[in-house]
Coordinates of C-alpha atoms and ligand atoms in Angstrom, one line a residue:
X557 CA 10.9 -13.3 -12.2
X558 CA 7.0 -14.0 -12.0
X559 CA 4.9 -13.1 -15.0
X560 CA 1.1 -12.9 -14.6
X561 CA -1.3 -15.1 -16.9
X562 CA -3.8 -13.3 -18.1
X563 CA -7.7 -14.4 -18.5
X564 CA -6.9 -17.0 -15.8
X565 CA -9.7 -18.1 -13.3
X566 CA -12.7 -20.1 -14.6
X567 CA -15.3 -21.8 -12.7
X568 CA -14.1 -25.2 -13.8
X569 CA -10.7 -24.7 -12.9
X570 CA -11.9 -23.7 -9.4
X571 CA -13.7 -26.0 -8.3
X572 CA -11.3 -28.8 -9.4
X573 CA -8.5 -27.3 -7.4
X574 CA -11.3 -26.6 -4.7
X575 CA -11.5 -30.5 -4.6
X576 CA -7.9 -31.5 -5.1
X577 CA -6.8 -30.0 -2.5
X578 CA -9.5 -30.2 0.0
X579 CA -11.6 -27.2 0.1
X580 CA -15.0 -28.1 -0.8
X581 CA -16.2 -31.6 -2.4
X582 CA -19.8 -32.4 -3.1
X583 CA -22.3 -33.8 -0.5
X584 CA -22.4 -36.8 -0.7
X585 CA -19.9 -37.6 -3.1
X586 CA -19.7 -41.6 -3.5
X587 CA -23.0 -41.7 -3.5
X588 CA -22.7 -39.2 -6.9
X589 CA -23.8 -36.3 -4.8
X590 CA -27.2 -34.0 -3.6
X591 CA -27.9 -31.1 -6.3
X592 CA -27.4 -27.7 -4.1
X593 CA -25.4 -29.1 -1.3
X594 CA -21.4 -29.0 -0.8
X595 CA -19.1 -30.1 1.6
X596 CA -16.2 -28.4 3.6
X597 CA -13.2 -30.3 3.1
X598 CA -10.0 -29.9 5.8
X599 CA -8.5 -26.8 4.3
X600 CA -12.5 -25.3 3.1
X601 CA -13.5 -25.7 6.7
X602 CA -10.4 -23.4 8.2
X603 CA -10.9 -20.9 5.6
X604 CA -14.9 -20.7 6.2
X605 CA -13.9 -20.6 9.8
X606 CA -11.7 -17.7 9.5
X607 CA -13.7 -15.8 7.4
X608 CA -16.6 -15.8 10.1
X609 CA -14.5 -15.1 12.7
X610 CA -13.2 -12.3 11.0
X611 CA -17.0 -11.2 10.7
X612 CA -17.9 -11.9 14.6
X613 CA -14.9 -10.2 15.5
X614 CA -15.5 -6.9 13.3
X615 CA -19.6 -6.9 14.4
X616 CA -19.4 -8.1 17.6
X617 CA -16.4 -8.3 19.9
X618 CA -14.9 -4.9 18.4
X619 CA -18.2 -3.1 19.2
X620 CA -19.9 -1.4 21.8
X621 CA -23.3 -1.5 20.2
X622 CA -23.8 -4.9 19.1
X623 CA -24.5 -8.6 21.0
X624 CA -24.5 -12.2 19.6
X625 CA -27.6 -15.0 19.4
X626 CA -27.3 -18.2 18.0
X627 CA -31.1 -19.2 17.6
X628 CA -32.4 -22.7 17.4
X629 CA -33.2 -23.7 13.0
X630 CA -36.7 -25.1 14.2
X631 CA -38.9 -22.6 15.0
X632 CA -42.7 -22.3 16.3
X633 CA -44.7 -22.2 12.9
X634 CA -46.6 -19.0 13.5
X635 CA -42.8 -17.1 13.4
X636 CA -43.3 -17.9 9.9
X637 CA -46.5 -17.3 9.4
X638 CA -46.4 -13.8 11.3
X639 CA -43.0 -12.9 9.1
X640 CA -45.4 -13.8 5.4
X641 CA -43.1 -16.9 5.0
X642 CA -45.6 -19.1 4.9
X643 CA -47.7 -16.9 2.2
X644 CA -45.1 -15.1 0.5
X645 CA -41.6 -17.1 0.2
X646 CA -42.0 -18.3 -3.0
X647 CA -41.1 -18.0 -6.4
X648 CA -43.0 -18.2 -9.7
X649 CA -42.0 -21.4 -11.0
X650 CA -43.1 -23.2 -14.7
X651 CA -42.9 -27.1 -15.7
X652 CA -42.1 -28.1 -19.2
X653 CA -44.7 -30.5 -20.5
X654 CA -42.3 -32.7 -22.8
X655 CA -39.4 -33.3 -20.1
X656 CA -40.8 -32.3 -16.9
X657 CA -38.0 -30.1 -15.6
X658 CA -39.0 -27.1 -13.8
X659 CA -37.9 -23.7 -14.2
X660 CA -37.7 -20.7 -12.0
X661 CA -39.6 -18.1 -14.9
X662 CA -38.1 -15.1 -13.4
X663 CA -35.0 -16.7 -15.1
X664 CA -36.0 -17.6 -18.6
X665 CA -35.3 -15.6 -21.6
X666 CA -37.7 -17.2 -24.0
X667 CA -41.1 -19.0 -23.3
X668 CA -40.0 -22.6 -24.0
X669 CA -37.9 -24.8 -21.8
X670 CA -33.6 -24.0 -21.4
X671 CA -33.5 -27.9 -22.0
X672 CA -35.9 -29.2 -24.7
X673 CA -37.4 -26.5 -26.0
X674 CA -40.8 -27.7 -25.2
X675 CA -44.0 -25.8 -24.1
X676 CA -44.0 -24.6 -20.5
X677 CA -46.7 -24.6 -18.2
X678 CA -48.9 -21.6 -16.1
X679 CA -46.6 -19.9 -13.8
X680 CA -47.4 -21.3 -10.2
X681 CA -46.2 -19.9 -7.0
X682 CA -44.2 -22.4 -5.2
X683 CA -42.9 -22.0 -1.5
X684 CA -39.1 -22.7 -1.0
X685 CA -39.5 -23.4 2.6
X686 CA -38.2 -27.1 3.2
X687 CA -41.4 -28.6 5.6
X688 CA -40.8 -30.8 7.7
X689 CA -42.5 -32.7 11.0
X690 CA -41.9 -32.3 14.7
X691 CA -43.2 -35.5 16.7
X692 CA -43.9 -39.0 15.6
X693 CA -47.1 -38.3 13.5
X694 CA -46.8 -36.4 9.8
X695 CA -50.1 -34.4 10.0
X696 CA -50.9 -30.3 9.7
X697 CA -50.4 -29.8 13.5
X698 CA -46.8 -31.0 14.0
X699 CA -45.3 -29.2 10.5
X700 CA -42.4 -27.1 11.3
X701 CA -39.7 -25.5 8.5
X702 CA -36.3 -25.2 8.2
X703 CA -35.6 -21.7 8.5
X704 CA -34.5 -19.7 5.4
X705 CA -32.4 -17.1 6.9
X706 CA -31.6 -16.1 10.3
X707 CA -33.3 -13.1 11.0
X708 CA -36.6 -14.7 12.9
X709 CA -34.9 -15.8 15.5
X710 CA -33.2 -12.1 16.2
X711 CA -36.5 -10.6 15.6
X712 CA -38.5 -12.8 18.2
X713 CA -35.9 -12.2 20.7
X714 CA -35.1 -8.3 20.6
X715 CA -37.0 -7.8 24.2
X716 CA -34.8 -11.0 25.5
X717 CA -31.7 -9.9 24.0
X718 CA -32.2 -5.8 25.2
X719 CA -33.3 -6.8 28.6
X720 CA -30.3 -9.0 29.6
X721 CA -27.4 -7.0 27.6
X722 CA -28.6 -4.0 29.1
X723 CA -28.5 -1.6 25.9
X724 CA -29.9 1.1 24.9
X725 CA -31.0 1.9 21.1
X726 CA -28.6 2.1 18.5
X727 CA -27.7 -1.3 19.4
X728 CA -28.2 -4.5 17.2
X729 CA -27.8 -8.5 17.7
X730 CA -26.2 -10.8 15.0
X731 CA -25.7 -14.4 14.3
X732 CA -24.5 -16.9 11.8
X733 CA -26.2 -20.0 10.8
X734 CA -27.3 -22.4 8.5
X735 CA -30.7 -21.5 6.4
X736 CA -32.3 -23.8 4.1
X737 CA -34.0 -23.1 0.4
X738 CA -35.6 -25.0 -1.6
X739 CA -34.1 -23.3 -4.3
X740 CA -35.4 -24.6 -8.3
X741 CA -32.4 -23.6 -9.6
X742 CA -29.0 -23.9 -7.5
X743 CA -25.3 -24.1 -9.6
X744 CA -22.1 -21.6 -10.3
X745 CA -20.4 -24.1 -7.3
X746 CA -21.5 -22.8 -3.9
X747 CA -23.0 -19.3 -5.5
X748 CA -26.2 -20.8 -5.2
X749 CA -27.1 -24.3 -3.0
X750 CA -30.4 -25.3 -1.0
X751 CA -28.1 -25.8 2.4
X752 CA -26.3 -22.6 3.1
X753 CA -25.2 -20.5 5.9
X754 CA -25.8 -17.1 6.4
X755 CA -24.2 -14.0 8.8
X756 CA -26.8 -11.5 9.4
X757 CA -27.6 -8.6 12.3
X758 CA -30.4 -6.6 12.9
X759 CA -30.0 -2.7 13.8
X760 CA -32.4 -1.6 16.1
X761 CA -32.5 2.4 15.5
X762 CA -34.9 5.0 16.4
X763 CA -37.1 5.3 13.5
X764 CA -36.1 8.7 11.7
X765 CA -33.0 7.5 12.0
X766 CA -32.8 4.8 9.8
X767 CA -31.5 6.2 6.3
X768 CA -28.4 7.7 8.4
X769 CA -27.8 4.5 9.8
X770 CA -28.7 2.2 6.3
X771 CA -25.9 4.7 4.6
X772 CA -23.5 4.1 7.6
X773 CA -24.0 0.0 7.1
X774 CA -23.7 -0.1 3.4
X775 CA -19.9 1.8 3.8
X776 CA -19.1 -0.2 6.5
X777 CA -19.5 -3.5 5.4
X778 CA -18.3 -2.9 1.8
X779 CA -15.1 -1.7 3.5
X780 CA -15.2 -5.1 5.2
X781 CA -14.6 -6.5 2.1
X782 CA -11.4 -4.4 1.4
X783 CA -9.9 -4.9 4.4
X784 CA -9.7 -8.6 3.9
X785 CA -8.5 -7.9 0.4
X786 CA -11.1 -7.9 -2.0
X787 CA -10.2 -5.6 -4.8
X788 CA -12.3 -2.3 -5.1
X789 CA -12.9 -2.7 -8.5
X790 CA -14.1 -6.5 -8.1
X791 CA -17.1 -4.8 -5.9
X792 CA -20.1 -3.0 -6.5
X793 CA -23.4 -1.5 -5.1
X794 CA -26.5 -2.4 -6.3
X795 CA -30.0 -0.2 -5.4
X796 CA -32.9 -2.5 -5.9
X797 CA -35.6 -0.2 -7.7
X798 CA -38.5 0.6 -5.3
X799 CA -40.8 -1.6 -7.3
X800 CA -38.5 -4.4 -6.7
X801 CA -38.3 -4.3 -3.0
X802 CA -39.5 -7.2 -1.2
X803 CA -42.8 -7.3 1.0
X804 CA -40.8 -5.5 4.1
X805 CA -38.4 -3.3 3.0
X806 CA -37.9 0.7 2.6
X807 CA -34.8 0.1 1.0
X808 CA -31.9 -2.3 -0.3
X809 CA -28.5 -2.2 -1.6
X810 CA -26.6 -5.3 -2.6
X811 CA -22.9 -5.5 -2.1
X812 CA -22.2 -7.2 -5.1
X813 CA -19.1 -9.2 -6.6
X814 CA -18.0 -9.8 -9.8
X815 CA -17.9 -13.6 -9.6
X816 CA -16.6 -15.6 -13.0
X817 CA -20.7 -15.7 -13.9
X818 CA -21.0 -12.2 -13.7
X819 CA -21.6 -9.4 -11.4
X820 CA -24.0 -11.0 -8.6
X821 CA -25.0 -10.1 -5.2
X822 CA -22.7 -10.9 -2.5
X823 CA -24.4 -9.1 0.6
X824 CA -28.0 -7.5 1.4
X825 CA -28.5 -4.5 2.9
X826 CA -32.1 -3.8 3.8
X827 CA -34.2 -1.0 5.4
X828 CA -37.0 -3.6 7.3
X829 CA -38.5 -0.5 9.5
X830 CA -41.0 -1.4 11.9
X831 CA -42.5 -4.4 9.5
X832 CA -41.2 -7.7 11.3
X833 CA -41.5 -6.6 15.2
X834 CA -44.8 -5.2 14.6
X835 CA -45.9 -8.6 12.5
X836 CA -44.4 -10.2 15.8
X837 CA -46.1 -8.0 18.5
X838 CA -49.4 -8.1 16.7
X839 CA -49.1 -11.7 16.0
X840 CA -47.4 -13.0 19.8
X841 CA -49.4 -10.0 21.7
X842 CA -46.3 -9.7 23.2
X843 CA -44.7 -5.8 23.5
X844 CA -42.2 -5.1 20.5
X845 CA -41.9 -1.7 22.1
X846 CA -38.5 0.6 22.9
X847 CA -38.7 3.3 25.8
X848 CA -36.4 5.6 25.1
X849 CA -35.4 7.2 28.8
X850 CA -34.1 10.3 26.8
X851 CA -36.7 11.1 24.8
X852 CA -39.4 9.5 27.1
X853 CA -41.7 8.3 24.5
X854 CA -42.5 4.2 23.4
X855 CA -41.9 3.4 20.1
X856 CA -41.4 0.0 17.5
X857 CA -37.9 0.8 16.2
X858 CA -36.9 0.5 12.6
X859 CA -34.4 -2.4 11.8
X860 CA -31.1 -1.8 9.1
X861 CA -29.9 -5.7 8.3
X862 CA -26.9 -6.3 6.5
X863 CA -27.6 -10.2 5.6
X864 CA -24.2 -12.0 4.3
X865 CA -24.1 -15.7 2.5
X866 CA -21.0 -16.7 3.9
X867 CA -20.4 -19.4 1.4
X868 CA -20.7 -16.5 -1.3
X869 CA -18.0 -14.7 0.8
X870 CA -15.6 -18.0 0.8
X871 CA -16.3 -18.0 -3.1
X872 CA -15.8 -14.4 -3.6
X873 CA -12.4 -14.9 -1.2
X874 CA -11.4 -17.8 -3.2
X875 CA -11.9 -15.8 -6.7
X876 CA -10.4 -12.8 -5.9
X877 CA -7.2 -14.4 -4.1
X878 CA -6.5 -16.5 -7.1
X879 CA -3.6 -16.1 -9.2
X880 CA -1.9 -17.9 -11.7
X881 CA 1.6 -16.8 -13.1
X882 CA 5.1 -18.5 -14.4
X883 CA 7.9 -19.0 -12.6
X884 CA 10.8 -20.3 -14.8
X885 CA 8.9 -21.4 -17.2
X886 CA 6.6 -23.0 -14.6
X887 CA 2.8 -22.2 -13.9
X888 CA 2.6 -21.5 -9.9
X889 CA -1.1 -21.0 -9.4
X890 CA -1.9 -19.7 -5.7
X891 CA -4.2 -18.0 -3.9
X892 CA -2.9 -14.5 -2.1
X893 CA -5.4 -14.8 1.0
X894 CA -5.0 -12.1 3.1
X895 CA -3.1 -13.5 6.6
X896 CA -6.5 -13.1 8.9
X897 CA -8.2 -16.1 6.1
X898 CA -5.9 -18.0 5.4
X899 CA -6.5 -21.7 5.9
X900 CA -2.6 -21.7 6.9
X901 CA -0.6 -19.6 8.5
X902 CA 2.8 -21.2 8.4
X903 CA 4.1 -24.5 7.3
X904 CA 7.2 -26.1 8.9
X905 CA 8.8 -27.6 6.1
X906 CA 12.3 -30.2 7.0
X907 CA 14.2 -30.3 3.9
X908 CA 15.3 -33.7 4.3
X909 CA 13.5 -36.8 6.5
X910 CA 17.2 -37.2 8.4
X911 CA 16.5 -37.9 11.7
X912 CA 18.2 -35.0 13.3
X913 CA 16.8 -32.8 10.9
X914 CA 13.2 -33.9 11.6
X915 CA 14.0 -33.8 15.4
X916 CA 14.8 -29.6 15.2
X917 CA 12.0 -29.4 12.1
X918 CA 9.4 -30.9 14.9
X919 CA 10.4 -28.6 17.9
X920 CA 10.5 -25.6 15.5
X921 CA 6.7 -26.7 14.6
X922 CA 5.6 -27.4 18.5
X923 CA 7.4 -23.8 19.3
X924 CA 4.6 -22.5 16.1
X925 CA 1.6 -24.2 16.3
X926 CA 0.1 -22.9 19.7
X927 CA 0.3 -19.2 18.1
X928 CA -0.5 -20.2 14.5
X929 CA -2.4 -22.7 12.2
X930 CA 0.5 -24.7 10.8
X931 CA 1.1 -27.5 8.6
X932 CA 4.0 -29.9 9.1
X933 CA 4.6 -31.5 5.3
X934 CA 7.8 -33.4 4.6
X935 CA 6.9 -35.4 1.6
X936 CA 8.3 -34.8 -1.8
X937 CA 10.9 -32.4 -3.2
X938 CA 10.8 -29.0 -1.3
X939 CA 9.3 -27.0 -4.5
X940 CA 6.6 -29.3 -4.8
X941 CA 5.7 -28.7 -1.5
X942 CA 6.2 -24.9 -1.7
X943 CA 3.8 -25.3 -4.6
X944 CA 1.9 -27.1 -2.5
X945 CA 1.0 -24.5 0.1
X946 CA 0.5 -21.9 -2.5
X947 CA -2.3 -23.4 -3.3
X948 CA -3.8 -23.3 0.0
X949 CA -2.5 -19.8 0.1
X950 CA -0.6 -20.1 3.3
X951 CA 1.1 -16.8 3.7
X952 CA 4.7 -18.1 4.8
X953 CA 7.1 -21.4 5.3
X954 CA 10.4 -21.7 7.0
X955 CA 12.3 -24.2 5.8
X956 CA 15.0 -25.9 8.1
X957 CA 17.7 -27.3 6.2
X958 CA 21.3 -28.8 7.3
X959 CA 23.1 -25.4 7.9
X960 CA 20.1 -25.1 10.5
X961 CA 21.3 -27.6 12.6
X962 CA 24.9 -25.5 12.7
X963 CA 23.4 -22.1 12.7
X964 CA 20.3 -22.8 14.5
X965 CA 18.3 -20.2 12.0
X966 CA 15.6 -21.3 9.2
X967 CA 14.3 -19.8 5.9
X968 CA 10.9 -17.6 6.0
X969 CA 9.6 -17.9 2.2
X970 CA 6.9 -15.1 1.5
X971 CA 4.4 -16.5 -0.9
X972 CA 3.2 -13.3 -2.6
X973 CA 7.1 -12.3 -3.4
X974 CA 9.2 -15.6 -3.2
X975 CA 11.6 -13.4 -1.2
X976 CA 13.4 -15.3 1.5
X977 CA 15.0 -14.3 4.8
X978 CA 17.1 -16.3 7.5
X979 CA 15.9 -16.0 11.1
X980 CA 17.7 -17.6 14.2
X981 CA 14.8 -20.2 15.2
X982 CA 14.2 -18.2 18.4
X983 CA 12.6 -15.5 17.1
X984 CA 10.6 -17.0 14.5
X985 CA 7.8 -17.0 16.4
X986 CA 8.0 -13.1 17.1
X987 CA 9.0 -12.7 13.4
X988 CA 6.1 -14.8 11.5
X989 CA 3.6 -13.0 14.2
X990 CA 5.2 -9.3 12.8
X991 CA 5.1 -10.5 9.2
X992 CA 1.0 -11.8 9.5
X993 CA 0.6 -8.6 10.8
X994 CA 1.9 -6.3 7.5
X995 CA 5.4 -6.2 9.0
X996 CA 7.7 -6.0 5.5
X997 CA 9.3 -9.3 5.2
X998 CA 12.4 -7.5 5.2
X999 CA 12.1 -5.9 8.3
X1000 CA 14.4 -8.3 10.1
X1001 CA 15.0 -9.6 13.8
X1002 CA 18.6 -9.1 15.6
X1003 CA 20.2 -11.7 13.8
X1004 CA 18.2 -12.2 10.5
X1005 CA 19.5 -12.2 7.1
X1006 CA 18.0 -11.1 3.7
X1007 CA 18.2 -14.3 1.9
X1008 CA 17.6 -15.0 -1.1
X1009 CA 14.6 -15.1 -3.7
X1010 CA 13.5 -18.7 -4.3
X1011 CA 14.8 -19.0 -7.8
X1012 CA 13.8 -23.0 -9.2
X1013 CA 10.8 -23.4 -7.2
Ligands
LIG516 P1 -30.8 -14.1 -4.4 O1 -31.5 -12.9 -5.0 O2 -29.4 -14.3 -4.9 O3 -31.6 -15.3 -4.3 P2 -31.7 -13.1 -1.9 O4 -31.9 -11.7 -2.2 O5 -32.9 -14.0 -1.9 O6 -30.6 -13.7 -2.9 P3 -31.3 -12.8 0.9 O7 -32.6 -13.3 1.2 O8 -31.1 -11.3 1.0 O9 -30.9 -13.3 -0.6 O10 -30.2 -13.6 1.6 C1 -29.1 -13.0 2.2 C2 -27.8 -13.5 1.6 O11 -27.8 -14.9 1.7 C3 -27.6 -13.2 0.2 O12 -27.0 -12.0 0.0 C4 -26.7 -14.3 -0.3 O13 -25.3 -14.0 0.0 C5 -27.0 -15.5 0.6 N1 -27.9 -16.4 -0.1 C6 -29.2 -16.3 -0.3 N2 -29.7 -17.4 -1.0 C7 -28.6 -18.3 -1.1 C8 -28.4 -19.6 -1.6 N3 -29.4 -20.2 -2.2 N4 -27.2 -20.1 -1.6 C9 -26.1 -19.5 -1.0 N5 -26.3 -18.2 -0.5 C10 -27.5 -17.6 -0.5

């Protein structure tokens, strides 16, 4: 009954359904918005949400081996200086001389500007730290930065965060967090902005150790991916060329996704070693050092971080869970989140406004909501609001309709399938709980019916 459109998802379309319904708007919209910053509107801020507390979940509470940190943004200067931030975080940038725009020239093609075609400048380094001041007075002494990734904050506290967790080596701490770029180019929607936030953890391994445990990372968290429901054949691995590595690293793969720009890097996996706890020890005087009670020796272990943009993983969910197809002659466009991301679980959805029908509709949703994130909607005609929670991709509604009030049962509609079944309102609760699991939706309770599939929409 549902055909798939082929060649469906563009950017544009996106991010106008991203807005209409309320997943992501631009910063600062009435005021015509802030290039490289986005907001999270009431549906964009459940499905961020879920997708990093899918992540904690899977790296921290479901492990032996791993502890959480949420680090303060402002940090003392010489973190930065000690980490080559200061003399290294920067790209080669060039300035058109007829229209003033600046370039990033790692990106150009040609020597003349994208815009205008005019002459460019010299390349000059440029640091995309943001700098700002702590205290009343603006002078060299009080300049702090916004950090541009997480890491710094793990690195400075390894001892701290050893000592009070009690572990011993493989072990690793992780966090998520806003970072800050000062990025010359930003654009393709969230891809790229200058206010992000990032979910990162350093592996603390014995050094000799470290390949095994890159190789275990890089499986691991591309499986992540999967699990959630990003297809395969969507992902990809990408070895950076030794020559390309940055300052610090032995090694890096990307995790890449093929967003509607292209192929582009969705995850980092790098190889630090030693680099940033020694920088930090040599830099602090403080000890970066490991004793290792079964091997009795001292030693600065090597670090394996997986670094994840988190807005690139809500982009990447939101491309790869979209779907267009027809319906009757009607275009249903939804997104087929997998039940952990979902902005929605369940919507409670009263077929008619009729007082009595509303009264069991409401009890049905109070029974619902303290196990699930619902949504109560009774405005419109039923298939506009089935259409509606497609496109928030919520995995299931029950409809109560006027036989409910005889039969005391309501309607579960699948979104993937349209396929219906009728569940005495008692065991809804145990049912939707079964079917966000991977129960089959027909895989009914004492009771339940196979309905029927939603046929007008
Ligand atoms: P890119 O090459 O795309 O600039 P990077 O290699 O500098 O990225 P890392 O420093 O490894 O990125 O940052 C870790 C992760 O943070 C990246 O894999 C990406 O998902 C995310 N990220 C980095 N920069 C941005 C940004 N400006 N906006 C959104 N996410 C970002």
């Amino acid at each position: 009954m549902a055909n798939p459109v082929p060649g469906k998802l563009t950017m544009e379309k996106l991010v106008s359904l991203c807005q209409r319904r309320g997943f992501i708007f631009p910063s600062s919209d009435i005021y015509g918005g802030l290039s490289g910053c986005w907001d999270y509107g009431p549906v964009g801020v459940e499905l961020k949400r879920n997708i990093k507390e899918a992540w904690w979940r899977s790296i921290v509470q479901e492990r032996d081996d791993m502890v959480g940190l949420d680090t303060s943004i402002l940090m003392n200067s010489s973190v930065w200086e000690a980490s080559g931030h200061v003399s290294s975080f920067s790209d080669p940038l060039v300035e058109c001389k007829v229209c003033h725009l600046r370039w990033k020239a790692d990106d150009l093609v040609e020597n003349k500007c994208p815009a205008c075609g005019g002459e460019l400048t010299e390349e000059r380094m440029f640091n995309t730290m943001f700098k700002t001041f702590i205290g009343p007075v603006e002078e060299e002494a009080s300049v702090v930065y916004l950090r541009p990734e997480t890491a710094q904050g793990m690195f400075v506290n390894f001892q701290n965060a050893l000592n009070t967790s009690r572990k011993r080596l493989p072990f690793g701490v992780a966090q998520q967090g806003k970072a800050f770029r000062n990025e010359i180019t930003t654009g393709n929607f969230i891809f790229r902005s200058r206010e992000f936030e990032i979910m990162e953890f350093e592996y603390f391994v014995k050094p000799g150790t470290d390949k095994e445990w890159f190789d275990y990372w890089v499986e691991e968290r591309f499986n992540w991916y999967v699990k959630l429901g990003i297809k395969k054949e969507h992902l990809g691995l990408y070895e950076h060329p030794r020559e390309n590595l940055a300052h610090y690293a032995r090694n890096c793969t990307d995790i890449t996704y093929l967003f509607p720009h292209g192929q582009a890097e969705l995850e980092g996996i790098a190889n630090r070693t030693d680099f940033d706890l020694k920088q930090h020890g040599a830099a602090s005087g403080k000890s970066v050092e490991y004793f290792d009670n079964e091997t009795n020796e001292h030693y600065v272990p090597y670090i394996v971080e997986p670094s994840a943009g988190v807005d690139r993983a809500v982009l990447a969910f939101l491309c790869d869970a979209y779907d267009e197809e027809i319906v009757n002659d009607d275009l249903r466009v939804l997104f087929h989140f997998h039940p952990d991301i979902a902005p929605v679980k369940v919507a409670v959805l009263p077929l008619s406004r009729k007082e009595n029908l509303a009264a069991l509709a409401k009890d049905v949703h109070a029974d619902l909501r303290p196990c699930f994130a619902t949504q109560y909607d009774d405005t419109q005609a039923i298939g506009r609001r089935y259409r509606r929670q497609d496109e928030l991709g919520t995995p299931f509604s029950v409809t109560i309709d006027f036989q409910s009030l005889e039969d005391k049962m309501a309607t579960i509609r699948e979104r993937d399938t349209l396929n219906q079944i009728r569940v005495p309102i008692p065991a809804l609760r145990d049912t939707l709980q079964a079917k966000l699991a991977g129960e089959d939706l027909f895989v009914l309770p004492e009771g339940g019916q196979i309905w029927k599939q939603e046929s007008s929409g």
